[in-house]
XYZ file of C-alpha atoms in Angstrom:
395
model
C -26.498 -88.379 -41.120
C -24.282 -89.895 -38.421
C -22.953 -87.434 -35.804
C -19.187 -86.924 -35.553
C -18.917 -88.621 -32.127
C -21.499 -91.329 -32.694
C -20.627 -94.371 -30.578
C -18.390 -92.492 -28.163
C -19.359 -93.103 -24.527
C -18.550 -90.430 -21.975
C -18.966 -90.517 -18.198
C -19.146 -87.014 -16.748
C -18.171 -86.771 -13.101
C -17.635 -82.998 -13.198
C -19.776 -80.272 -11.589
C -20.432 -76.598 -12.198
C -19.149 -75.271 -15.475
C -15.911 -76.170 -17.306
C -16.213 -79.955 -17.211
C -19.996 -80.075 -17.735
C -19.849 -77.603 -20.642
C -17.162 -79.766 -22.243
C -19.465 -82.773 -21.782
C -22.343 -80.868 -23.379
C -20.168 -79.987 -26.353
C -19.246 -83.651 -26.890
C -22.884 -84.645 -26.444
C -23.998 -82.064 -29.027
C -21.956 -83.904 -31.623
C -23.272 -87.376 -30.836
C -21.396 -88.705 -27.813
C -23.524 -90.663 -25.300
C -22.784 -88.639 -22.182
C -23.914 -89.959 -18.813
C -23.922 -87.258 -16.128
C -23.104 -88.811 -12.757
C -24.153 -86.799 -9.672
C -24.095 -87.546 -5.966
C -27.442 -88.986 -4.845
C -27.944 -86.299 -2.203
C -25.780 -83.447 -3.521
C -26.759 -82.582 -7.117
C -24.535 -80.484 -9.347
C -24.710 -76.973 -7.822
C -25.362 -75.534 -11.281
C -28.913 -76.875 -11.000
C -29.520 -74.065 -8.495
C -27.573 -71.302 -10.184
C -29.428 -68.331 -11.652
C -33.132 -67.897 -12.284
C -35.536 -70.841 -12.166
C -39.046 -71.463 -13.429
C -41.512 -73.496 -11.360
C -38.561 -74.649 -9.257
C -36.610 -75.866 -12.284
C -33.160 -74.336 -12.753
C -32.844 -72.877 -16.248
C -29.063 -72.804 -16.447
C -29.018 -76.577 -15.947
C -31.342 -77.023 -18.933
C -28.553 -75.642 -21.116
C -25.567 -77.177 -19.287
C -27.166 -80.601 -19.006
C -28.498 -80.821 -22.537
C -28.134 -84.088 -24.461
C -26.926 -85.934 -21.331
C -28.466 -88.812 -19.448
C -28.583 -88.143 -15.712
C -27.839 -90.721 -13.049
C -26.781 -90.726 -9.405
C -23.883 -92.593 -7.802
C -21.966 -92.134 -4.569
C -18.387 -92.795 -5.686
C -17.032 -92.718 -2.150
C -18.841 -95.973 -1.290
C -17.550 -99.457 -2.248
C -20.744 -100.153 -4.188
C -20.504 -96.836 -6.035
C -16.879 -97.535 -6.891
C -17.747 -100.970 -8.263
C -20.510 -99.556 -10.432
C -18.236 -96.888 -11.870
C -15.570 -99.454 -12.715
C -18.207 -101.435 -14.585
C -19.240 -98.310 -16.434
C -15.628 -97.422 -17.164
C -15.042 -100.802 -18.738
C -17.496 -99.882 -21.494
C -16.709 -96.144 -21.752
C -14.318 -94.194 -23.909
C -13.929 -91.067 -21.753
C -14.324 -89.963 -18.139
C -14.427 -86.234 -17.453
C -13.813 -85.259 -13.813
C -13.012 -82.103 -11.872
C -12.423 -83.282 -8.315
C -9.428 -81.904 -6.468
C -6.258 -83.859 -7.321
C -6.053 -87.093 -5.350
C -9.798 -87.491 -4.742
C -10.353 -90.260 -7.272
C -7.218 -91.978 -6.041
C -8.504 -91.866 -2.469
C -11.638 -93.663 -3.613
C -9.636 -96.323 -5.439
C -10.563 -94.818 -8.811
C -7.250 -93.408 -10.001
C -6.160 -93.909 -13.575
C -4.267 -97.112 -12.765
C -7.443 -98.717 -11.466
C -9.567 -97.338 -14.295
C -7.046 -98.478 -16.948
C -7.110 -102.007 -15.545
C -10.824 -102.044 -16.284
C -10.289 -100.401 -19.671
C -6.764 -99.777 -21.116
C -8.245 -97.577 -23.850
C -10.004 -95.218 -21.434
C -9.275 -91.479 -21.617
C -9.416 -89.706 -18.262
C -9.860 -85.971 -18.766
C -9.092 -84.057 -15.569
C -10.212 -80.432 -15.306
C -9.055 -78.455 -12.273
C -8.293 -74.856 -11.418
C -4.536 -75.281 -11.223
C -3.699 -78.656 -12.695
C -2.722 -81.988 -11.172
C 0.637 -80.885 -9.699
C 2.431 -77.776 -8.489
C 2.178 -75.665 -5.309
C -1.450 -74.582 -5.956
C -2.843 -77.890 -7.177
C -4.721 -78.644 -3.956
C -6.443 -75.234 -3.866
C -10.114 -74.917 -4.858
C -10.160 -73.337 -8.272
C -12.859 -71.425 -10.158
C -12.953 -69.515 -13.402
C -12.892 -66.184 -11.542
C -9.463 -67.012 -10.142
C -8.236 -67.888 -13.628
C -9.555 -64.592 -15.012
C -7.558 -62.825 -12.305
C -4.350 -64.851 -12.444
C -4.108 -65.173 -16.258
C -3.665 -61.454 -16.797
C -7.155 -61.019 -18.256
C -8.562 -58.843 -15.443
C -5.441 -56.684 -15.353
C -5.967 -55.490 -18.921
C -9.758 -55.216 -18.714
C -11.547 -52.044 -17.610
C -11.044 -48.302 -17.892
C -7.515 -46.924 -17.570
C -8.326 -45.170 -14.296
C -10.619 -47.933 -12.976
C -10.032 -51.240 -11.201
C -9.208 -54.544 -12.902
C -12.508 -55.918 -14.213
C -13.914 -59.432 -14.191
C -16.401 -60.646 -16.824
C -20.076 -61.020 -15.775
C -20.160 -64.630 -16.937
C -17.962 -67.734 -16.836
C -15.416 -66.703 -19.442
C -12.435 -68.746 -18.223
C -14.666 -71.759 -17.550
C -16.091 -71.521 -21.068
C -12.685 -71.277 -22.693
C -11.482 -74.184 -20.570
C -14.555 -76.223 -21.567
C -13.924 -75.797 -25.259
C -10.267 -76.627 -24.724
C -11.299 -79.734 -22.774
C -13.554 -80.905 -25.564
C -10.751 -80.326 -28.088
C -8.169 -82.139 -25.929
C -10.542 -85.082 -25.413
C -11.182 -85.312 -29.168
C -7.421 -85.301 -29.796
C -6.963 -88.088 -27.272
C -9.713 -90.102 -28.950
C -8.010 -89.631 -32.302
C -4.647 -90.653 -30.846
C -6.158 -93.857 -29.540
C -6.952 -94.914 -33.108
C -3.163 -94.981 -33.709
C -1.836 -96.248 -30.408
C -4.765 -98.297 -29.133
C -4.142 -96.843 -25.673
C -5.939 -94.307 -23.533
C -4.266 -91.489 -21.653
C -4.759 -88.773 -19.032
C -5.634 -85.243 -20.121
C -4.605 -82.680 -17.481
C -6.294 -79.305 -18.087
C -5.783 -76.372 -15.710
C -8.412 -73.656 -16.051
C -5.752 -70.964 -15.518
C -4.032 -71.822 -18.830
C -6.463 -71.761 -21.822
C -7.608 -68.196 -21.157
C -3.988 -67.137 -21.050
C -3.468 -68.654 -24.476
C -6.104 -66.292 -25.880
C -4.590 -63.141 -24.411
C -2.148 -62.845 -27.272
C 1.560 -61.983 -27.135
C 1.655 -60.492 -23.655
C 4.357 -62.903 -22.417
C 6.469 -62.289 -25.495
C 6.026 -58.532 -25.271
C 7.133 -58.521 -21.659
C 10.056 -60.901 -21.960
C 11.353 -59.190 -25.102
C 10.587 -55.537 -24.325
C 9.487 -55.303 -20.699
C 6.134 -54.051 -22.029
C 2.949 -54.611 -20.023
C -0.353 -54.122 -21.810
C -2.367 -51.381 -20.025
C -6.083 -51.156 -19.423
C -7.597 -49.139 -22.256
C -11.360 -49.564 -21.745
C -13.068 -50.075 -25.095
C -10.094 -48.707 -26.962
C -7.234 -50.770 -28.347
C -3.550 -50.056 -28.035
C -3.091 -51.562 -31.508
C -5.468 -49.539 -33.653
C -8.083 -46.759 -33.700
C -10.861 -45.817 -33.995
C -12.060 -48.757 -31.953
C -14.791 -48.019 -29.440
C -18.520 -47.930 -28.791
C -20.443 -44.855 -29.898
C -23.935 -43.677 -28.978
C -26.376 -42.773 -31.722
C -28.954 -39.979 -31.756
C -31.711 -42.431 -30.767
C -29.771 -43.779 -27.784
C -28.388 -46.991 -29.294
C -24.783 -48.091 -28.911
C -22.700 -49.217 -31.887
C -19.266 -50.837 -31.940
C -16.710 -49.809 -34.571
C -13.507 -51.677 -35.390
C -10.700 -50.639 -37.754
C -8.090 -53.363 -37.410
C -7.378 -53.117 -41.150
C -5.841 -49.961 -42.607
C -8.356 -49.894 -45.475
C -11.280 -49.982 -43.039
C -9.815 -47.138 -40.999
C -9.570 -45.038 -44.164
C -13.191 -45.759 -45.090
C -14.396 -44.799 -41.623
C -12.677 -41.406 -41.523
C -13.873 -40.638 -45.036
C -17.396 -41.543 -43.990
C -17.381 -39.282 -40.931
C -16.045 -36.309 -42.884
C -12.368 -36.354 -41.883
C -10.440 -37.666 -44.950
C -7.640 -35.281 -44.010
C -6.574 -37.713 -41.281
C -5.413 -40.145 -43.958
C -2.609 -37.776 -45.025
C -1.187 -37.543 -41.500
C 2.016 -39.537 -40.933
C 0.601 -41.201 -37.821
C -2.437 -42.575 -39.622
C -0.405 -45.076 -41.629
C -0.039 -47.590 -38.738
C -2.401 -49.049 -36.160
C -0.215 -47.976 -33.279
C 0.005 -44.488 -34.728
C -3.767 -44.238 -34.937
C -4.062 -45.614 -31.382
C -1.827 -42.765 -30.159
C -4.336 -40.310 -31.682
C -7.454 -42.085 -30.451
C -8.831 -38.932 -28.841
C -8.994 -37.125 -32.206
C -10.396 -40.143 -34.016
C -12.997 -40.896 -31.340
C -14.133 -37.282 -31.335
C -14.734 -37.366 -35.091
C -16.545 -40.691 -35.109
C -18.557 -39.930 -31.952
C -19.721 -36.599 -33.290
C -20.834 -38.072 -36.622
C -22.545 -41.103 -35.099
C -24.194 -39.055 -32.361
C -25.972 -36.865 -34.892
C -27.747 -39.805 -36.588
C -30.109 -42.635 -35.654
C -28.678 -46.148 -35.448
C -30.386 -47.388 -38.630
C -28.887 -44.569 -40.683
C -25.412 -45.122 -39.227
C -25.444 -48.877 -39.878
C -26.688 -48.369 -43.430
C -23.996 -45.794 -44.131
C -21.243 -48.018 -42.749
C -22.514 -50.935 -44.840
C -22.532 -48.781 -47.964
C -18.989 -47.707 -47.198
C -17.942 -51.311 -46.474
C -16.783 -50.257 -43.023
C -17.084 -52.487 -39.938
C -19.877 -51.691 -37.467
C -22.191 -53.723 -35.207
C -24.976 -52.829 -32.797
C -24.391 -53.560 -29.113
C -27.128 -56.131 -28.527
C -29.015 -57.167 -25.455
C -30.363 -60.702 -25.451
C -33.760 -59.823 -26.954
C -31.913 -58.172 -29.849
C -29.904 -61.369 -30.352
C -33.047 -63.488 -30.595
C -34.678 -61.087 -33.102
C -31.623 -60.576 -35.325
C -32.093 -61.923 -38.902
C -28.496 -63.127 -39.174
C -28.742 -65.256 -36.032
C -32.119 -66.492 -37.278
C -30.623 -67.482 -40.616
C -27.844 -69.380 -38.898
C -30.274 -71.040 -36.447
C -28.152 -69.817 -33.553
C -31.095 -69.873 -31.148
C -32.725 -73.305 -30.989
C -35.798 -74.549 -29.142
C -36.017 -78.108 -27.814
C -38.892 -80.012 -26.211
C -38.713 -80.564 -22.450
C -40.828 -82.709 -20.123
C -40.689 -80.152 -17.304
C -40.994 -76.815 -19.105
C -42.606 -77.773 -22.399
C -40.051 -76.095 -24.627
C -36.691 -74.471 -23.893
C -34.782 -72.067 -26.151
C -30.973 -71.973 -25.940
C -27.838 -71.471 -28.009
C -27.484 -74.031 -30.777
C -24.412 -76.205 -31.393
C -21.136 -74.353 -31.873
C -20.676 -74.907 -35.574
C -22.181 -76.580 -38.647
C -20.715 -79.768 -40.164
C -22.037 -80.850 -43.542
C -21.408 -84.565 -43.112
C -21.497 -85.210 -39.356
C -23.698 -82.493 -37.847
C -24.398 -81.816 -34.214
C -27.844 -81.503 -32.701
C -29.576 -80.598 -29.426
C -31.922 -83.497 -28.826
C -33.209 -82.573 -25.366
C -32.589 -80.152 -22.490
C -31.017 -80.989 -19.121
C -32.720 -83.930 -17.417
C -33.964 -84.100 -13.799
C -31.531 -85.276 -11.117
C -31.091 -89.058 -11.416
C -33.740 -89.397 -14.126
C -31.824 -92.101 -16.018
C -30.166 -93.991 -13.164
C -32.171 -97.189 -13.540
C -31.844 -97.190 -17.320
C -28.037 -96.840 -17.200
C -27.668 -99.491 -14.531
C -29.960 -101.785 -16.452
C -27.663 -101.453 -19.471
C -24.817 -102.667 -17.259
C -26.805 -105.811 -16.568
C -27.966 -105.011 -13.031
C -31.257 -106.556 -12.065
C -34.141 -104.688 -10.458
C -33.272 -106.269 -7.092
C -29.632 -105.180 -7.383
C -30.675 -101.637 -8.247
C -33.071 -101.583 -5.273
C -30.276 -102.744 -2.982
C -27.980 -100.019 -4.209
C -30.707 -97.482 -3.551
C -31.295 -98.847 -0.076
C -27.580 -98.553 0.711
C -27.512 -94.945 -0.508
C -25.076 -95.716 -3.307
C -27.525 -94.305 -5.878
C-alpha cells in the first residue's frame, strides 16, 4: 500500500523538538524527509537524555525515517546547495529566529524563485512578527505563557510545568497538520505559501474556554490538582496493594455508577449531584467515599469491579507497564525497528492507523551526516564537487 505522503519531499532545517517532531510525523506517513544539520554543530537533541554506547537515544526517535545530511547554510556554497534542493522539494521546515534565513539570502522570495510551489513552514517560539518575535523561544516558555502552568498543580502549590516537551509536542502535531493543509491547498492554487507557527499558540488552543470564561464572566480557572472544577469524583486513588488508579466521571451516568459501586447511592438523590459543577463543589465527600472503597481493595479487584459496573477507571502506568499492557500490544503502540548502531530500537509507533495509506517506521534516527553524499549525488553533484564542498567546510 502507498503511504499517504508518498512522493512528498521535505527539507528539515529545524533543531530540537517542535520542528523535528513535525518532520518525523510527515516521514512516518511516507514523506522523504532530509534532515539538514550544521557540519560541526549537530542538532542538540542528539545529546539530550540518556545514551547507549555514546549514541543518543532520544535522537533515535526524533530522527526516525529521515535521511541525515550536513550543510552550512551561512556559506555561499551551502546556500547554493540548499537552493538546488529547494527546487525539487515540496516543503522546508525551519525554526531559526525570524530574519536568519533572509540574512543568508534564503528568505521565501529567494526560495520561491527556485520553486514557486514550495511551502516554507516556520516554527518559532513567538511567531514571525510582534514585540517578542526576536526572543529565543522554547516549549517551557509556551507552557508558562499560554496559561497551562497557571492551572496545573495543587491549589496551595506553585504553578507546575510538565516533565516533558508538551508545548513542543502540541506545536509539532499542529505543524504537521498545517503543512498537510498547505500541501492540499497547492493542489487547488498551484502555489506554495508560508506557514507561520508560534509555539505559544497551539497549546493555548487545547486549554479550552478559558479566554471565553474570562472575557464573559471574569472567571479564571484555578489550580485544582488532580481534581476538576467541572465534575467529580475525578482523581487518583491508591489501592490496598499500593497501586494508583485514575477515575473519571465526566458523564452523569458514569458518576452514578461509581457512587453506587462504592456504596454511596444516597448521593444520587442530593440536589447537587445532578450537575458536574455541583459534584465538583462536593469533591471532598465524593473523594472520601471513593478513596475509602478503593483503598480497601487490591488494584485487580477494583479494576474488575469498575469494568463490571461499566464505570471509567485506568491504572496509573509507568513505562514498563505501558510496554506490557495487552491493549497497547494489540494496537502495536510500541514498535521495534532495526538500527545499524544499536541493533534494534523500540519506540512509539505512528500516531494512528490508516487502512488505505498507512504509516510506518522504517528506521531509527541516522548518524550525523550519514546520507550527505547520497543526497548531493541525487542533485547531480560529482564526487569531486562533493569533496570540494567538504574541503571548504560547507558540508
